[in-house]
Coordinates of C-alpha atoms in Angstrom, one line a residue:
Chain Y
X1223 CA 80.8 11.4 90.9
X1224 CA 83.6 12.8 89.1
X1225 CA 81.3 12.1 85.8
X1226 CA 78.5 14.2 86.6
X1227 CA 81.0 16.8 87.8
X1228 CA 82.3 16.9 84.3
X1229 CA 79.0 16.9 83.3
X1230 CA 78.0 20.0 85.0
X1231 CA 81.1 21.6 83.7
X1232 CA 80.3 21.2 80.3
X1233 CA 76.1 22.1 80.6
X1234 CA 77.8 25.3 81.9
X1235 CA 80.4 25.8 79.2
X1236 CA 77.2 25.6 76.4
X1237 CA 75.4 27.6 78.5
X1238 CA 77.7 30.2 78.2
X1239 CA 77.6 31.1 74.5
X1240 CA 73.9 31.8 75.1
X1241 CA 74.4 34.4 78.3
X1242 CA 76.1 34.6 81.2
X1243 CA 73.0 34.5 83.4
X1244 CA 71.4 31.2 82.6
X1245 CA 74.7 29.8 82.3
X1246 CA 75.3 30.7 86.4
X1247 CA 71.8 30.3 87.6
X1248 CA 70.5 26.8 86.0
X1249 CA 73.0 24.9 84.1
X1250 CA 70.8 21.5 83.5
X1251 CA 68.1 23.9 81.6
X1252 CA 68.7 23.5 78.0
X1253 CA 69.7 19.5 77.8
X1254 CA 66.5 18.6 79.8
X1255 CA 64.4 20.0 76.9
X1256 CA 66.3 18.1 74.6
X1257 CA 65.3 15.8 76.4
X1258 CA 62.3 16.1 75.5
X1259 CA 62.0 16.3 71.4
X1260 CA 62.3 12.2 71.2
X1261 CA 59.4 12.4 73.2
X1262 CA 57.3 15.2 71.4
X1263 CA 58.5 13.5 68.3
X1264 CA 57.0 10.1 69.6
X1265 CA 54.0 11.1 70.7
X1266 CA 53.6 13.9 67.4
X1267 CA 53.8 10.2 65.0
X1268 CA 52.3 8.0 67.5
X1269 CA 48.9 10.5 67.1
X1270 CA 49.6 11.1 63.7
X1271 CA 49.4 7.7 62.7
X1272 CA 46.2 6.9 65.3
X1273 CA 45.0 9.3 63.5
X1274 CA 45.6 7.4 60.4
X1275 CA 44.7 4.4 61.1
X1276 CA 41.6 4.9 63.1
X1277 CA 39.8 7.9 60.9
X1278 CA 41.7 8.2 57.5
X1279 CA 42.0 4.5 56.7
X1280 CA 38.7 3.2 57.2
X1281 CA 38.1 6.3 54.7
X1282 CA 40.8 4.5 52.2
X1283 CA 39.2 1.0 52.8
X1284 CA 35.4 1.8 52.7
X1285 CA 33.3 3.5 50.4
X1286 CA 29.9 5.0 51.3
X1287 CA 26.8 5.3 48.7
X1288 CA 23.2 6.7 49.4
X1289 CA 20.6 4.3 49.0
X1290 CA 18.5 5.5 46.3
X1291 CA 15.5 6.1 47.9
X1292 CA 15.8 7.5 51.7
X1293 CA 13.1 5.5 53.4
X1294 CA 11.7 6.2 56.6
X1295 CA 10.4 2.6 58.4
X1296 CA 9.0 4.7 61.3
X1297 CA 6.8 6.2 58.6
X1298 CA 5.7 3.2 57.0
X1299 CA 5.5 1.3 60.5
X1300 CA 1.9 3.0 60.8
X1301 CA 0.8 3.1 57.3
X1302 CA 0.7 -0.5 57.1
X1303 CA -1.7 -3.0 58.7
X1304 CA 0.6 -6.1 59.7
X1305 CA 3.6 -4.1 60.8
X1306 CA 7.0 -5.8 59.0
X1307 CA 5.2 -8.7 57.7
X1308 CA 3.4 -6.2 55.3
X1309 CA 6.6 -5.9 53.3
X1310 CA 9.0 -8.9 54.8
X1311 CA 7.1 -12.0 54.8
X1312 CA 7.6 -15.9 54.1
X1313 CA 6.5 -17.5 50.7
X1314 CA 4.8 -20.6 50.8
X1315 CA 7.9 -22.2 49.6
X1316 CA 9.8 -21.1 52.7
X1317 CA 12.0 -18.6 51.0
X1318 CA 12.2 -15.1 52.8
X1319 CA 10.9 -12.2 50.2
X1320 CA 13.8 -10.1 51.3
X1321 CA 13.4 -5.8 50.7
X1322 CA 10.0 -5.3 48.9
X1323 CA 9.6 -5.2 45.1
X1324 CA 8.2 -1.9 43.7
X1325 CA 5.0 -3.8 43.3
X1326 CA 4.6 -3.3 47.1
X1327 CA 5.2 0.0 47.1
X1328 CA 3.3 0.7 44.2
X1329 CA 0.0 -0.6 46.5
X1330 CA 0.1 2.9 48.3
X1331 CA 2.0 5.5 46.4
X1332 CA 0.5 5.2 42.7
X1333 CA -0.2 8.9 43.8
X1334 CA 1.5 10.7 46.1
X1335 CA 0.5 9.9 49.6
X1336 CA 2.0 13.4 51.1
X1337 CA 4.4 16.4 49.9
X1338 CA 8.0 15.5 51.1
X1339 CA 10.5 16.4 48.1
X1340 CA 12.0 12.3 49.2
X1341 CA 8.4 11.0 48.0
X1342 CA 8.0 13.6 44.6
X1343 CA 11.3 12.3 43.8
X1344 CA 10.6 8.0 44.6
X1345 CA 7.5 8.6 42.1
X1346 CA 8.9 10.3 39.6
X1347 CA 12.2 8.1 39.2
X1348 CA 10.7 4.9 40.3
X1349 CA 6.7 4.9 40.3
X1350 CA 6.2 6.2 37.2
X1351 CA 8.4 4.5 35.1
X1352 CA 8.2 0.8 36.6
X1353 CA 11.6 0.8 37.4
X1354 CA 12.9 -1.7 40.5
X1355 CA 14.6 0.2 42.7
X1356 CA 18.4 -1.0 43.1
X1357 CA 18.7 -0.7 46.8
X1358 CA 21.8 -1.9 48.6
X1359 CA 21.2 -4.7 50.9
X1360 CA 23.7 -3.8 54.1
X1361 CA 23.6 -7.7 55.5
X1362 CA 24.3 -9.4 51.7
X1363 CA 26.5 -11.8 52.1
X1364 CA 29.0 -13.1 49.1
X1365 CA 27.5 -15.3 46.8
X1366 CA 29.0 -18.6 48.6
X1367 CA 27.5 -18.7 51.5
X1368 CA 23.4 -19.7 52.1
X1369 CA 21.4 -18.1 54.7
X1370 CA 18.1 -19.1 56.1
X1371 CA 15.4 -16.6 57.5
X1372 CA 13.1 -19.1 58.3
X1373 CA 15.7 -21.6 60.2
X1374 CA 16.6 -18.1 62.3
X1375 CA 12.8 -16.5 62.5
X1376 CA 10.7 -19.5 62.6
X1377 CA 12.5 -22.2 64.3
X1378 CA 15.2 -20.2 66.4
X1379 CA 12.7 -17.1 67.1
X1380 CA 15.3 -14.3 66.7
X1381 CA 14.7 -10.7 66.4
X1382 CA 15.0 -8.9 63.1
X1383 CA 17.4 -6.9 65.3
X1384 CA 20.0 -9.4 66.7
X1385 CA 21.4 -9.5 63.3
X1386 CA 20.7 -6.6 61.5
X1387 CA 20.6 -4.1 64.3
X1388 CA 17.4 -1.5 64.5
X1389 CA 17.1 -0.9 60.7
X1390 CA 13.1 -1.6 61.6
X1391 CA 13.0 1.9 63.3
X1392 CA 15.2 3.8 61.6
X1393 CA 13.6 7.2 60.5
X1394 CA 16.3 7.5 57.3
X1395 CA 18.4 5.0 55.7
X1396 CA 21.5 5.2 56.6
X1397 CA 24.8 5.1 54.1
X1398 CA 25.8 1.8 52.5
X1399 CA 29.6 1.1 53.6
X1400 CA 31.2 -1.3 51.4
X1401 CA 34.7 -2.5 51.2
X1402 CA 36.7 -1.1 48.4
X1403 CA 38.8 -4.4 47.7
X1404 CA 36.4 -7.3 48.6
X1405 CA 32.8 -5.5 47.9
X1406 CA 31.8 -6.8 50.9
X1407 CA 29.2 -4.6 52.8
X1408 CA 30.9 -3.2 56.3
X1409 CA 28.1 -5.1 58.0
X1410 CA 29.5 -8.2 57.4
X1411 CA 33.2 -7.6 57.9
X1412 CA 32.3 -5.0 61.0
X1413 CA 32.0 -1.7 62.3
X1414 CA 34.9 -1.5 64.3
X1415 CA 37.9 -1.0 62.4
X1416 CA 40.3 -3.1 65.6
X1417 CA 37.5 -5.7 65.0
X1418 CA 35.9 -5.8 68.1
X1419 CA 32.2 -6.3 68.8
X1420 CA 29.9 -5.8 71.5
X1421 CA 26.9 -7.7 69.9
X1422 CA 25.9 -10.0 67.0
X1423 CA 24.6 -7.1 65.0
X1424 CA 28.4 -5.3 65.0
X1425 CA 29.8 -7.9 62.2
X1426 CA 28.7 -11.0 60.5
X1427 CA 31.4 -12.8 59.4
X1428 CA 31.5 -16.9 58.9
X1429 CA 33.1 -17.0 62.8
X1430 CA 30.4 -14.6 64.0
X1431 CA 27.5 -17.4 62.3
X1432 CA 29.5 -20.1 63.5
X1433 CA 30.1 -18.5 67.1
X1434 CA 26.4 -18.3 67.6
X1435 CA 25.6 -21.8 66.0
X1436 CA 28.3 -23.4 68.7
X1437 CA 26.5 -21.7 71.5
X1438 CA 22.8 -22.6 70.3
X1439 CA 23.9 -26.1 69.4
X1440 CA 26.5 -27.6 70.9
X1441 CA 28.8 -29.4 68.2
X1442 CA 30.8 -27.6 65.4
X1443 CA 28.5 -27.0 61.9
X1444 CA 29.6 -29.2 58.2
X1445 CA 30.3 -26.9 55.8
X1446 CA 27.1 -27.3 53.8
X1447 CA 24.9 -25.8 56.3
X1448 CA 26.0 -22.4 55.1
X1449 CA 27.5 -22.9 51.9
X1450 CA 26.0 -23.8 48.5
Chain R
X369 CA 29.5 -55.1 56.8
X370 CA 26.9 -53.2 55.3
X371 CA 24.1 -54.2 57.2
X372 CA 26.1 -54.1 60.4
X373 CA 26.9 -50.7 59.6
X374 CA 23.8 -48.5 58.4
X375 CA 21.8 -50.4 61.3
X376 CA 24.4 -49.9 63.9
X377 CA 24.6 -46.2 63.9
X378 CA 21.8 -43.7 65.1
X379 CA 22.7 -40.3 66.6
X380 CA 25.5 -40.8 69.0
X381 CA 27.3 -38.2 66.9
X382 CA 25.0 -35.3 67.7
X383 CA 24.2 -34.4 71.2
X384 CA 22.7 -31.1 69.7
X385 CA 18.8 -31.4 68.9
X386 CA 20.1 -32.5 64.7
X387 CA 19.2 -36.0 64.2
X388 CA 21.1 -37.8 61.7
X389 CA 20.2 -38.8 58.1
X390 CA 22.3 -40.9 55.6
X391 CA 21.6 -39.4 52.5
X392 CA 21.9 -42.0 49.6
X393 CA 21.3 -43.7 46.0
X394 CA 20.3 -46.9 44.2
X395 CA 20.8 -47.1 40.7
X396 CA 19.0 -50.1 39.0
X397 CA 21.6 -51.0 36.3
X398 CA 19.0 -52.8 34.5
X399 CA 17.1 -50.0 33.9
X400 CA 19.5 -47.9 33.0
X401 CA 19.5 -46.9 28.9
X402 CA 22.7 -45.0 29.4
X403 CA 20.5 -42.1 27.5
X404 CA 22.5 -39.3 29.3
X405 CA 19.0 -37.1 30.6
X406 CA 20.7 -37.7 34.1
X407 CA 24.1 -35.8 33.0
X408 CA 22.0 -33.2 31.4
X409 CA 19.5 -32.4 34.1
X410 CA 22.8 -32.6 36.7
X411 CA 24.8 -29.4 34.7
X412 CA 21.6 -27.5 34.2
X413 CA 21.0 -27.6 37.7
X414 CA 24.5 -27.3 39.6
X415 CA 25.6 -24.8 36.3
X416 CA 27.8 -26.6 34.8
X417 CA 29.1 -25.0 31.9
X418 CA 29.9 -26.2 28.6
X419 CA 31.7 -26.2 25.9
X420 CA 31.6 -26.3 21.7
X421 CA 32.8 -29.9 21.6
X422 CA 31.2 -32.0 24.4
X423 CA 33.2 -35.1 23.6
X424 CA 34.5 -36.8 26.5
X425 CA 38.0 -35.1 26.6
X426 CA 38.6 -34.6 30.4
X427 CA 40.7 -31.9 29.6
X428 CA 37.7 -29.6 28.4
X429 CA 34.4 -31.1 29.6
X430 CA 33.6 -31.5 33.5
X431 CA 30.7 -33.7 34.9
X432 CA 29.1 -34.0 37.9
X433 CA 27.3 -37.3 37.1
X434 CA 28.8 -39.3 34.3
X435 CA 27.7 -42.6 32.7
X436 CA 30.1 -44.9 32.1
X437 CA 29.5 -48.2 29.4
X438 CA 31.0 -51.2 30.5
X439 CA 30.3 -54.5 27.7
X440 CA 31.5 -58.1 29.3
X441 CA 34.1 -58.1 26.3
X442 CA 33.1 -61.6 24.5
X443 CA 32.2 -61.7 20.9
X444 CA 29.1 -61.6 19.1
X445 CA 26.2 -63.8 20.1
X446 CA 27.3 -63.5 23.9
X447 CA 28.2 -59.8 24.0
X448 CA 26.3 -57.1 26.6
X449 CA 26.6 -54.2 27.4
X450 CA 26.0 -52.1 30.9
X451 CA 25.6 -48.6 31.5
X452 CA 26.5 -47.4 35.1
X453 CA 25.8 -43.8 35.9
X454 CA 28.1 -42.5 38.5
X455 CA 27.5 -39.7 41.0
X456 CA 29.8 -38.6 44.0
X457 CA 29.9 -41.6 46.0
X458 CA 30.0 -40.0 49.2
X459 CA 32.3 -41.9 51.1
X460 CA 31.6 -42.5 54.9
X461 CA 34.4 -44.9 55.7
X462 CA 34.3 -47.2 58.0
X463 CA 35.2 -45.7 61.1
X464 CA 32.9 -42.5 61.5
X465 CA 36.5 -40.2 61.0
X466 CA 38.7 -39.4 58.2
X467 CA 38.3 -42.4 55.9
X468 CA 36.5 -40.5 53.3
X469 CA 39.5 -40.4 50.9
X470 CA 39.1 -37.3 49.3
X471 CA 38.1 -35.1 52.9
X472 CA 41.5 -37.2 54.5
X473 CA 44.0 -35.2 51.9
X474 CA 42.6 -32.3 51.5
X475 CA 45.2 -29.7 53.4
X476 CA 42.7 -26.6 53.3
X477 CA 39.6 -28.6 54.8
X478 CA 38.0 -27.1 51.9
X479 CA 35.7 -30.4 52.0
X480 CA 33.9 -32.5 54.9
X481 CA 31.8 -35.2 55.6
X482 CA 28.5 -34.1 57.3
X483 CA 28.2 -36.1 60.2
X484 CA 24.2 -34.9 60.1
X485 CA 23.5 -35.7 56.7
X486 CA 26.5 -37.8 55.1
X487 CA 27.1 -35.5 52.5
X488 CA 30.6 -34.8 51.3
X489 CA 31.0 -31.0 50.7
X490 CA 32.8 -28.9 48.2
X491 CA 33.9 -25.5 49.1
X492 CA 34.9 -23.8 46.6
X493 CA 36.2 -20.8 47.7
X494 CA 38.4 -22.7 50.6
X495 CA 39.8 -24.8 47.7
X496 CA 43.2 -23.7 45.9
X497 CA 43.3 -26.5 43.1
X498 CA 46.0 -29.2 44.4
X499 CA 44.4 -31.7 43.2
X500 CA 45.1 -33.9 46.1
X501 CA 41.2 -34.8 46.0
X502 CA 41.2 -36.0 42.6
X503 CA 44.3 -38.3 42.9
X504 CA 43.0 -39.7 45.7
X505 CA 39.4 -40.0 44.8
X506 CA 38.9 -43.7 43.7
X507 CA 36.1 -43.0 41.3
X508 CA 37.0 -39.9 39.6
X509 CA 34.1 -38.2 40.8
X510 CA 36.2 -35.3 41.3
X511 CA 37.2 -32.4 38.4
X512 CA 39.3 -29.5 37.9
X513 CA 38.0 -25.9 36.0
X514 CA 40.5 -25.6 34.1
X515 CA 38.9 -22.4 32.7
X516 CA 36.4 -19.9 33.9
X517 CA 33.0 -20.9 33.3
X518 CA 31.9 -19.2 30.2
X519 CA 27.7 -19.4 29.0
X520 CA 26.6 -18.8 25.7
X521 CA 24.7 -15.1 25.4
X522 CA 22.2 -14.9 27.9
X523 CA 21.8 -18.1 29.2
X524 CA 23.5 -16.7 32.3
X525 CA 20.1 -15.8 32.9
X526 CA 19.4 -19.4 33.1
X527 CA 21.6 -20.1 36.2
X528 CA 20.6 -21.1 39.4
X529 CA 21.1 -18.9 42.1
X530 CA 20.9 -21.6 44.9
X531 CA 24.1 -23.0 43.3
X532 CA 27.7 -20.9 43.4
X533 CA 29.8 -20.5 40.2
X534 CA 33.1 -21.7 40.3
X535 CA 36.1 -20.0 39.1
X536 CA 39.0 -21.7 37.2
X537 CA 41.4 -23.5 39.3
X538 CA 39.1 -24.9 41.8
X539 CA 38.0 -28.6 42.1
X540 CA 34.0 -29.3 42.2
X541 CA 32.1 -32.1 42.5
X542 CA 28.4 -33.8 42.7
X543 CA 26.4 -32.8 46.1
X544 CA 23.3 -35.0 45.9
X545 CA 22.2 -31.4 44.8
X546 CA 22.6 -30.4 48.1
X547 CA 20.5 -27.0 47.7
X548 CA 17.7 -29.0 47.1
X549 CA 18.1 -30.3 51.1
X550 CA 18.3 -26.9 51.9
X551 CA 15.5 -25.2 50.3
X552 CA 13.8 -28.2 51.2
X553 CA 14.1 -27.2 54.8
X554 CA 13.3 -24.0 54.4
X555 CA 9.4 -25.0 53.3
X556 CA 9.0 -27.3 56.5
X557 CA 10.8 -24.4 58.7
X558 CA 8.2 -22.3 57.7
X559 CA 5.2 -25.1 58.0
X560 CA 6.5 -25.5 61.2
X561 CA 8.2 -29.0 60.9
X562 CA 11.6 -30.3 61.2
X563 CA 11.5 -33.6 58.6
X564 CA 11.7 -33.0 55.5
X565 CA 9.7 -35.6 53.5
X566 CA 11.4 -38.1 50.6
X567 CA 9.4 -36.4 47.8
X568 CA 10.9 -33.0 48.9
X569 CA 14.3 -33.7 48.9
X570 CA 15.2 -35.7 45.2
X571 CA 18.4 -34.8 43.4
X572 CA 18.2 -33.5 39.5
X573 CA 19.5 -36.7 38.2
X574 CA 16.5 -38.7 40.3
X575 CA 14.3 -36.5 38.6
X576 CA 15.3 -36.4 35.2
X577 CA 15.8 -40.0 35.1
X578 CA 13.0 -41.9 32.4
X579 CA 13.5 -45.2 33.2
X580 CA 13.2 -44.5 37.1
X581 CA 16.3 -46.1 37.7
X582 CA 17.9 -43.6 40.1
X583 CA 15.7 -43.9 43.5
X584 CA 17.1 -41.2 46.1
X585 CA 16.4 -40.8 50.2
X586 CA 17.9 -41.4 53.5
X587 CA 19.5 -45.0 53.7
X588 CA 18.1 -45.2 57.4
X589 CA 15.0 -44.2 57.2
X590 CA 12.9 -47.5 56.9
X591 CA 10.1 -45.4 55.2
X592 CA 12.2 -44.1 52.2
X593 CA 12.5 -46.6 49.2
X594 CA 16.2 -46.7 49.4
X595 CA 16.6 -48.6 52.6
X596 CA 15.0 -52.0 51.3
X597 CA 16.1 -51.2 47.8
X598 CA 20.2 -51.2 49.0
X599 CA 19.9 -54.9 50.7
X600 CA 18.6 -56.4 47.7
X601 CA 20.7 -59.5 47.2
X602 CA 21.8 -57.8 43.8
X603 CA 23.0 -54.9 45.4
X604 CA 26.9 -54.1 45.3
X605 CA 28.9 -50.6 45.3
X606 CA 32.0 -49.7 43.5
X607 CA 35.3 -51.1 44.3
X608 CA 33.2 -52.2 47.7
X609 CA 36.5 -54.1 48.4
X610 CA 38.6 -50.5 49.6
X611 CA 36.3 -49.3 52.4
X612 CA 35.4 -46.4 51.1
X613 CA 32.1 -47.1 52.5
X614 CA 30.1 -45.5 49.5
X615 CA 26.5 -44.0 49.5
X616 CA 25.7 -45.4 46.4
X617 CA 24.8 -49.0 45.7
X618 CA 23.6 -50.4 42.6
X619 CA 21.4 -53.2 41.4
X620 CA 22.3 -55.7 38.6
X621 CA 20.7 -59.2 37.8
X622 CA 24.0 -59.7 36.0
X623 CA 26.9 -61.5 37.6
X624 CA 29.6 -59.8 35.1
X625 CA 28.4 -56.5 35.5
X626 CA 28.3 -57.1 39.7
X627 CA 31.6 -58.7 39.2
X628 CA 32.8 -55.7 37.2
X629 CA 31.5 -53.0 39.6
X630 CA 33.3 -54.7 42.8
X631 CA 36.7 -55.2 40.8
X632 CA 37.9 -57.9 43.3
X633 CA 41.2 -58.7 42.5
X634 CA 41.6 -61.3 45.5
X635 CA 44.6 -59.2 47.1
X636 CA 42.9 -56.5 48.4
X637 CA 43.4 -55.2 52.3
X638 CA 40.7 -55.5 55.0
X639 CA 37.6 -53.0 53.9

């Protein structure tokens, strides 16, 4: 008791020098706001660095590049006559053809098909000189690993969008995100920068395979069913 | 032992839909001119690089598949000669788990055995070059990049892209041209079948080979070549003795050359 008495005394005291009136009327005031700067000051860094971490790092860590032709699959889902397979389709040999050649496109847009500024553009970098475009392939995966379209399509009967999310009816293409140190595209090492994931399209990284190979199969896979 | 063993065996390892193949080799030593195409056709296809001076020095020249000459050491009139090509081995051991010597010390399990295929893997990206592998590899299938791979001008072009590159400072090895399996699968995926047939699936050395002495397939498959071939009562397997449990077996008419390829030394422990 005595303490707090003391206490008291001396909240007064240095309320004093400021004026007599807060001094008599509240004498905790001023140290209970001091209370409060280790607080403020907390919180201030512990936003400060969310802040960091959660929008400016994933800035530092991934870069973003256009792909070099903005295509529209919603477009091109009712120009062609057998829907993806027209440009994503099986060779006899079993490998998947992967994103069209210019060939493909070349079928169709020799001239232009419309008068979007996107397509004027295509033709005259790409069309008319015969030059492959370079596009950036969002699920690649590093140069280790092997992936199968036709073990996934054909025998497992997955949807183009389980993995790769609705790229099949996107209107644009989005932004490639890659990451600065590995080169790895984001889709592989994920979207979320805490590394959670609600589906299989969020992230697919050697677990993420593996996760869903468990689950389908039972038993753990050997290394060479996704390596070469 | 041998018979016991690639009869005994079916799928009790995969309760998943996978059934199980033994992937293996027979390698007529008779037939075998020791002409090298086998080497050859084996770097071009796993892209091996190579080097000015393609001497056997171990220090500057890796192999995947290497042919060894062996002669039965007496003079003149009674002197021969063997040539034994020698592939990964591809160990199974005898009791179904860790007896594969290399897969046993490797600390980064940057290699298996395939339980589904009997195929002893290299990962080379999960490999930091301790060399663990090689010491404890019985038959030197094993080598170390000592540099990075370096191709003359433009015949990176040549590469193939179902095969990785490896960097200096990893350890690589033969894979029964493991790629092959997998493209392999692909086709019948997309034909709507599961087997893949003998004539799909043939390593680059198979191939290349022009005496036909190399004769790949699944050693439990009574269909494929290999499964009478390997109990021919001149069949044997390298240092048989250490129960390694190899994948390869070769053929020889000729006592020494048998005698030579099992190294019996009389003291050895149970296989």
């Amino acid at each position: 008791m005595s303490t707090t008495e003391e206490k008291e005394q001396t909240a007064g005291e240095q309320g004093g020098e400021h004026g007599p009136e807060e001094a008599t009327h509240e004498p905790v005031k001023p140290g209970a706001w001091r209370f409060l700067i280790p607080i403020v000051a907390f919180g201030a860094g512990f936003v400060s660095l969310l802040v960091l971490g959660w929008v400016i790092f994933p800035h530092l860590l991934y870069g973003e590049k256009q792909q070099p032709v903005d295509f529209s699959h919603v477009v091109h889902q009712e120009a062609v006559d057998e829907g993806c397979e027209s440009c994503h389709f099986f060779r006899e040999d079993g490998s998947f053809s992967g994103i069209p050649k210019l060939e493909n496109c070349v079928q169709c847009h020799e001239e232009p098909m419309g008068e979007s500024s996107e397509e004027a553009k295509f033709i005259a970098e790409y069309v008319e000189p015969g030059k492959e475009i370079p596009w950036h392939v969002y699920a690649r995966q590093p140069q280790c690993a092997f992936f199968s379209h036709a073990a996934h399509v054909k025998m497992a009967e997955l949807e183009c969008a389980k993995c790769h999310g609705p790229v099949g009816d996107s209107d644009h293409a989005r932004p490639y995100q890659y990451n600065r140190l590995t080169k790895y595209s984001r889709d592989i090492w994920g979207w979320n920068i805490a590394g959670f994931k609600k589906k299989t399209a969020d992230r697919m990284k050697m677990d993420d395979c593996a996760e869903c190979h468990e689950e389908s199969k039972g038993h753990k896979d050997a290394c060479f069913v996704c390596h070469k | 032992m041998k018979e016991v063993h690639h009869k005994g065996h079916g799928n009790e390892h995969h309760k998943g839909h996978g059934r199980t193949y033994k992937y293996g080799m027979v390698i007529d030593l008779d037939k075998c001119t020791g002409c090298g195409a086998c080497m050859v056709a084996c770097m071009a296809e796993n892209n091996l690089p190579f080097r000015k001076d393609n001497t056997n020095d171990r220090l500057t020249q890796n192999f995947w598949m290497r042919v060894y000459k062996i002669s039965n050491g007496r003079p003149f009139p009674d002197s021969e000669i063997c040539y034994i090509p020698r592939p990964c081995q591809h160990c199974e051991g005898y009791d179904h788990h860790h007896h594969t010597p290399c897969v046993s010390v490797c600390p980064a399990t940057a290699t298996d055995y395939s339980h589904e295929t009997g195929i002893v893997s290299q990962i080379y990206t999960r490999c930091f070059g301790c060399r663990y592998c090689m010491a404890a590899c019985p038959y030197h299938v094993r080598v170390f990049n000592w540099w990075d791979p370096k191709w003359p001008k433009g015949m990176n072009k040549y590469l193939n892209p179902d095969v990785s590159v490896r960097m200096r400072g990893v350890v690589e090895k033969c894979s029964f041209c493991y790629h092959r399996l997998q493209r392999a699968r692909n086709k019948a995926y997309v034909e709507g079948r599961r087997e893949v047939h003998e004539d799909e699936y043939q390593t680059a050395c198979t191939q290349a080979c022009p005496a036909g002495a190399v004769t790949f397939g699944d050693l439990i498959n009574p269909k494929h070549k290999v499964y009478k071939l390997k109990d021919s009562p001149y069949a044997f397997r390298l240092l048989e003795k250490l129960g390694t449990n190899p994948k390869v077996y070769y053929v020889s008419t000729k006592d020494w050359v048998r005698k030579a390829g099992k190294v019996f030394l009389g003291n050895e422990g149970r296989g």
